[in-house]
Amino acid sequence: MAALDTFLNIEPIDCTYAGLQKDSLKGEVAVITGGASNVGLGYARAIAWAGAKVVVADLNAEAGAETERVINAENGPDTALFVKTNVTEESDIKNLARLAIEKFGKVDILINNAMNMRLNGTILDSPISDLDSSFAISGRGVMLAIKEFVPAMIKRGHGVVTYSATQFHYCPPMVGGSIYTAGKAAATSIMMSLANEVKNTGVFVFCLTPAGVARIDFSKMPPMPEGKEKPDFAMFGMPGFHGLIPPESGGAAMVYCILHAETLHGSGIIITDAFEAMNYPYPNPATVRKNESRRLSDMEMTMAFCTMGPGFGK
Ligand SMILES: NC(=O)c1ccc[n+]([C@@H]2O[C@H](COP(=O)([O-])OP(=O)(O)OC[C@H]3O[C@@H](n4cnc5c(N)ncnc54)[C@H](O)[C@@H]3O)[C@@H](O)[C@H]2O)c1
């Protein structure tokens, strides 16, 4: 498929390939924080494709406006609304809720996805302000949004709350993102506690771990060692991975998980497992490795990475 004429570097979206129905989320309204880039952008576009209205909440006003424009061009006017939002600011979250309700009347689905991916240093080398910022987005931001949107969901007995988690709940030395994982673990804890709090209310809560979602221009990759072929999609040395996942495929997995939120309540699922449940051979059947050993669960993956010792070559 040819790339769409947009600076977001995306391709037209069509989730029928993933076995999803065009109108499966018709009538729903979703808020996606961090929805103007990569994972969140894939979620927003797939959810809109599935018939829902989407409210994209992001700090990046330029990408947000472009996201709104693209989604409306793909699905018809008034499908998407962008609201410039800093998820750590209570007044911004209140403004987001006000504009979302004004435009679409309600919010059924809350996707906590925003994160500043540069907050990924080690404990020893990072300033305290990085830890504060990580917790502000992952902890405070997630809780502010929950407190703003979930009470109305409980009242209506209908809602889905999800979070873009990571499988790294603490950080092995060779990865080095201790500040990032600390914030992510806090948010995962909030989400799982919320699942208990809203039990039997009709609101379902789960985490989805993207794990390798990115749009990569492989033509810009450095040359491969002699005798090795350039891969289309590869995550080197990661057990259990098919490879990097295009954001549109991640979005398809999110639609699937929302549709099955009741069965996922109180748990986390790695995106590759969601694909397996969907029987979705991404990005196309020719690139799916046959006879691959089974994928690792969230806990196994964390254990595998965190017990490897002091890093490669040491
Ligand atoms: N990409 C992956 O494979 C992967 C793996 C595991 C977890 N995740 C999680 O998925 C989420 C999205 O990752 P991504 O790769 O798309 O990152 P990204 O950096 O491409 O997108 C993050 C978005 O969040 C926005 N943002 C940052 N701070 C914000 C704030 N305070 N308020 C509102 N918006 C803010 C940014 O502007 C950006 O649009 C993150 O929470 C990340 O931790 C991603």
PDB file of C-alpha atoms and ligand atoms in Angstrom, residues 32-43 57-61 63-64 83-89 92-93 112-119 133 136-138 141 163-168 180 184 208-214 235 241 244-245 247 271, ligand 1:
ATOM      1  CA  ILE A  32      -6.532   7.823  23.636  1.00  0.00           C
ATOM      2  CA  THR A  33      -3.767   9.657  25.495  1.00  0.00           C
ATOM      3  CA  GLY A  34      -0.541   9.958  23.532  1.00  0.00           C
ATOM      4  CA  GLY A  35      -2.663   9.180  20.470  1.00  0.00           C
ATOM      5  CA  ALA A  36      -0.698  11.319  18.016  1.00  0.00           C
ATOM      6  CA  SER A  37       2.317   9.028  17.601  1.00  0.00           C
ATOM      7  CA  ASN A  38       3.281   5.421  16.888  1.00  0.00           C
ATOM      8  CA  VAL A  39       1.354   3.046  19.239  1.00  0.00           C
ATOM      9  CA  GLY A  40      -1.381   5.527  20.202  1.00  0.00           C
ATOM     10  CA  LEU A  41      -1.812   6.665  16.615  1.00  0.00           C
ATOM     11  CA  GLY A  42      -2.256   3.023  15.548  1.00  0.00           C
ATOM     12  CA  TYR A  43      -4.839   2.523  18.311  1.00  0.00           C
ATOM     13  CA  ALA A  57      -5.219  13.664  23.735  1.00  0.00           C
ATOM     14  CA  ASP A  58      -1.575  14.560  23.214  1.00  0.00           C
ATOM     15  CA  LEU A  59       1.002  17.213  24.065  1.00  0.00           C
ATOM     16  CA  ASN A  60       2.104  17.450  20.445  1.00  0.00           C
ATOM     17  CA  ALA A  61      -0.339  19.884  18.834  1.00  0.00           C
ATOM     18  CA  ALA A  63       0.879  15.776  15.178  1.00  0.00           C
ATOM     19  CA  GLY A  64      -2.453  15.829  17.015  1.00  0.00           C
ATOM     20  CA  VAL A  83      -7.446  18.013  22.270  1.00  0.00           C
ATOM     21  CA  LYS A  84      -4.024  19.319  23.220  1.00  0.00           C
ATOM     22  CA  THR A  85      -3.480  17.752  26.636  1.00  0.00           C
ATOM     23  CA  ASN A  86      -0.756  17.340  29.180  1.00  0.00           C
ATOM     24  CA  VAL A  87      -1.974  14.278  31.088  1.00  0.00           C
ATOM     25  CA  THR A  88      -0.143  15.396  34.233  1.00  0.00           C
ATOM     26  CA  GLU A  89      -2.234  18.596  34.501  1.00  0.00           C
ATOM     27  CA  ASP A  92      -5.992  19.734  31.010  1.00  0.00           C
ATOM     28  CA  ILE A  93      -7.728  16.447  31.854  1.00  0.00           C
ATOM     29  CA  ASN A 112      -3.874   5.462  28.922  1.00  0.00           C
ATOM     30  CA  ASN A 113      -0.968   5.399  26.509  1.00  0.00           C
ATOM     31  CA  ALA A 114       0.971   8.683  26.833  1.00  0.00           C
ATOM     32  CA  MET A 115       4.604   8.538  27.893  1.00  0.00           C
ATOM     33  CA  ASN A 116       7.727  10.589  27.355  1.00  0.00           C
ATOM     34  CA  MET A 117      10.034   7.876  26.053  1.00  0.00           C
ATOM     35  CA  ARG A 118      13.131   9.977  26.774  1.00  0.00           C
ATOM     36  CA  LEU A 119      12.646   9.439  30.522  1.00  0.00           C
ATOM     37  CA  SER A 133       8.331  13.289  35.382  1.00  0.00           C
ATOM     38  CA  ALA A 136       3.864  12.235  36.822  1.00  0.00           C
ATOM     39  CA  ILE A 137       2.907  10.842  33.400  1.00  0.00           C
ATOM     40  CA  SER A 138       2.541   7.171  34.304  1.00  0.00           C
ATOM     41  CA  GLY A 141      -1.609  11.104  34.616  1.00  0.00           C
ATOM     42  CA  TYR A 163      -2.980   0.933  29.641  1.00  0.00           C
ATOM     43  CA  SER A 164       0.035   0.562  27.347  1.00  0.00           C
ATOM     44  CA  ALA A 165       2.185  -1.402  29.762  1.00  0.00           C
ATOM     45  CA  THR A 166       5.679  -2.823  29.418  1.00  0.00           C
ATOM     46  CA  GLN A 167       6.906  -6.319  30.195  1.00  0.00           C
ATOM     47  CA  PHE A 168       9.879  -4.762  32.025  1.00  0.00           C
ATOM     48  CA  TYR A 180      10.946   4.442  32.590  1.00  0.00           C
ATOM     49  CA  LYS A 184       5.325   1.963  34.020  1.00  0.00           C
ATOM     50  CA  LEU A 208      -1.903  -4.323  26.730  1.00  0.00           C
ATOM     51  CA  THR A 209       1.873  -4.457  26.289  1.00  0.00           C
ATOM     52  CA  PRO A 210       2.896  -3.217  22.824  1.00  0.00           C
ATOM     53  CA  ALA A 211       6.384  -4.856  22.947  1.00  0.00           C
ATOM     54  CA  GLY A 212       8.132  -3.769  19.780  1.00  0.00           C
ATOM     55  CA  VAL A 213       5.609  -1.574  17.963  1.00  0.00           C
ATOM     56  CA  ALA A 214       7.375   0.816  15.615  1.00  0.00           C
ATOM     57  CA  MET A 235      13.879  -7.731  16.828  1.00  0.00           C
ATOM     58  CA  PHE A 241       9.142 -12.142  19.195  1.00  0.00           C
ATOM     59  CA  LEU A 244       8.730  -5.193  15.095  1.00  0.00           C
ATOM     60  CA  ILE A 245       5.022  -4.668  14.799  1.00  0.00           C
ATOM     61  CA  PRO A 247       1.334   0.483  14.596  1.00  0.00           C
ATOM     62  CA  ILE A 271       0.521  -7.848  21.902  1.00  0.00           C
TER      63      ILE A 271
HETATM   64  N1  LIG B   1       6.604   1.108  21.173  1.00  0.00           N
HETATM   65  C1  LIG B   1       6.617   0.002  21.892  1.00  0.00           C
HETATM   66  O1  LIG B   1       6.948  -1.076  21.394  1.00  0.00           O
HETATM   67  C2  LIG B   1       6.228   0.005  23.326  1.00  0.00           C
HETATM   68  C3  LIG B   1       6.564  -1.093  24.133  1.00  0.00           C
HETATM   69  C4  LIG B   1       6.118  -1.140  25.438  1.00  0.00           C
HETATM   70  C5  LIG B   1       5.346  -0.099  25.931  1.00  0.00           C
HETATM   71  N2  LIG B   1       5.061   0.974  25.123  1.00  0.00           N
HETATM   72  C6  LIG B   1       4.252   2.038  25.678  1.00  0.00           C
HETATM   73  O2  LIG B   1       3.312   2.472  24.697  1.00  0.00           O
HETATM   74  C7  LIG B   1       3.100   3.865  24.825  1.00  0.00           C
HETATM   75  C8  LIG B   1       3.350   4.560  23.496  1.00  0.00           C
HETATM   76  O3  LIG B   1       4.664   4.292  23.055  1.00  0.00           O
HETATM   77  P1  LIG B   1       5.191   4.878  21.676  1.00  0.00           P
HETATM   78  O4  LIG B   1       6.298   3.982  21.233  1.00  0.00           O
HETATM   79  O5  LIG B   1       4.049   5.093  20.771  1.00  0.00           O
HETATM   80  O6  LIG B   1       5.800   6.280  22.169  1.00  0.00           O
HETATM   81  P2  LIG B   1       5.834   7.688  21.382  1.00  0.00           P
HETATM   82  O7  LIG B   1       6.890   8.503  22.049  1.00  0.00           O
HETATM   83  O8  LIG B   1       5.917   7.463  19.911  1.00  0.00           O
HETATM   84  O9  LIG B   1       4.404   8.315  21.704  1.00  0.00           O
HETATM   85  C9  LIG B   1       4.084   8.832  22.965  1.00  0.00           C
HETATM   86  C10 LIG B   1       3.094   9.967  22.770  1.00  0.00           C
HETATM   87  O10 LIG B   1       2.768  10.474  24.085  1.00  0.00           O
HETATM   88  C11 LIG B   1       2.760  11.888  24.000  1.00  0.00           C
HETATM   89  N3  LIG B   1       3.034  12.457  25.336  1.00  0.00           N
HETATM   90  C12 LIG B   1       4.211  12.491  26.024  1.00  0.00           C
HETATM   91  N4  LIG B   1       4.037  13.088  27.198  1.00  0.00           N
HETATM   92  C13 LIG B   1       2.732  13.459  27.267  1.00  0.00           C
HETATM   93  C14 LIG B   1       1.954  14.120  28.247  1.00  0.00           C
HETATM   94  N5  LIG B   1       2.494  14.542  29.412  1.00  0.00           N
HETATM   95  N6  LIG B   1       0.650  14.332  27.990  1.00  0.00           N
HETATM   96  C15 LIG B   1       0.094  13.921  26.823  1.00  0.00           C
HETATM   97  N7  LIG B   1       0.791  13.293  25.859  1.00  0.00           N
HETATM   98  C16 LIG B   1       2.092  13.056  26.088  1.00  0.00           C
HETATM   99  C17 LIG B   1       3.846  12.248  22.994  1.00  0.00           C
HETATM  100  O11 LIG B   1       3.652  13.548  22.461  1.00  0.00           O
HETATM  101  C18 LIG B   1       3.666  11.143  21.965  1.00  0.00           C
HETATM  102  O12 LIG B   1       2.736  11.528  20.963  1.00  0.00           O
HETATM  103  C19 LIG B   1       4.032   4.344  25.950  1.00  0.00           C
HETATM  104  O13 LIG B   1       3.298   4.413  27.144  1.00  0.00           O
HETATM  105  C20 LIG B   1       5.062   3.261  26.032  1.00  0.00           C
HETATM  106  O14 LIG B   1       5.634   3.170  27.319  1.00  0.00           O
HETATM  107  C21 LIG B   1       5.489   1.052  23.848  1.00  0.00           C
END
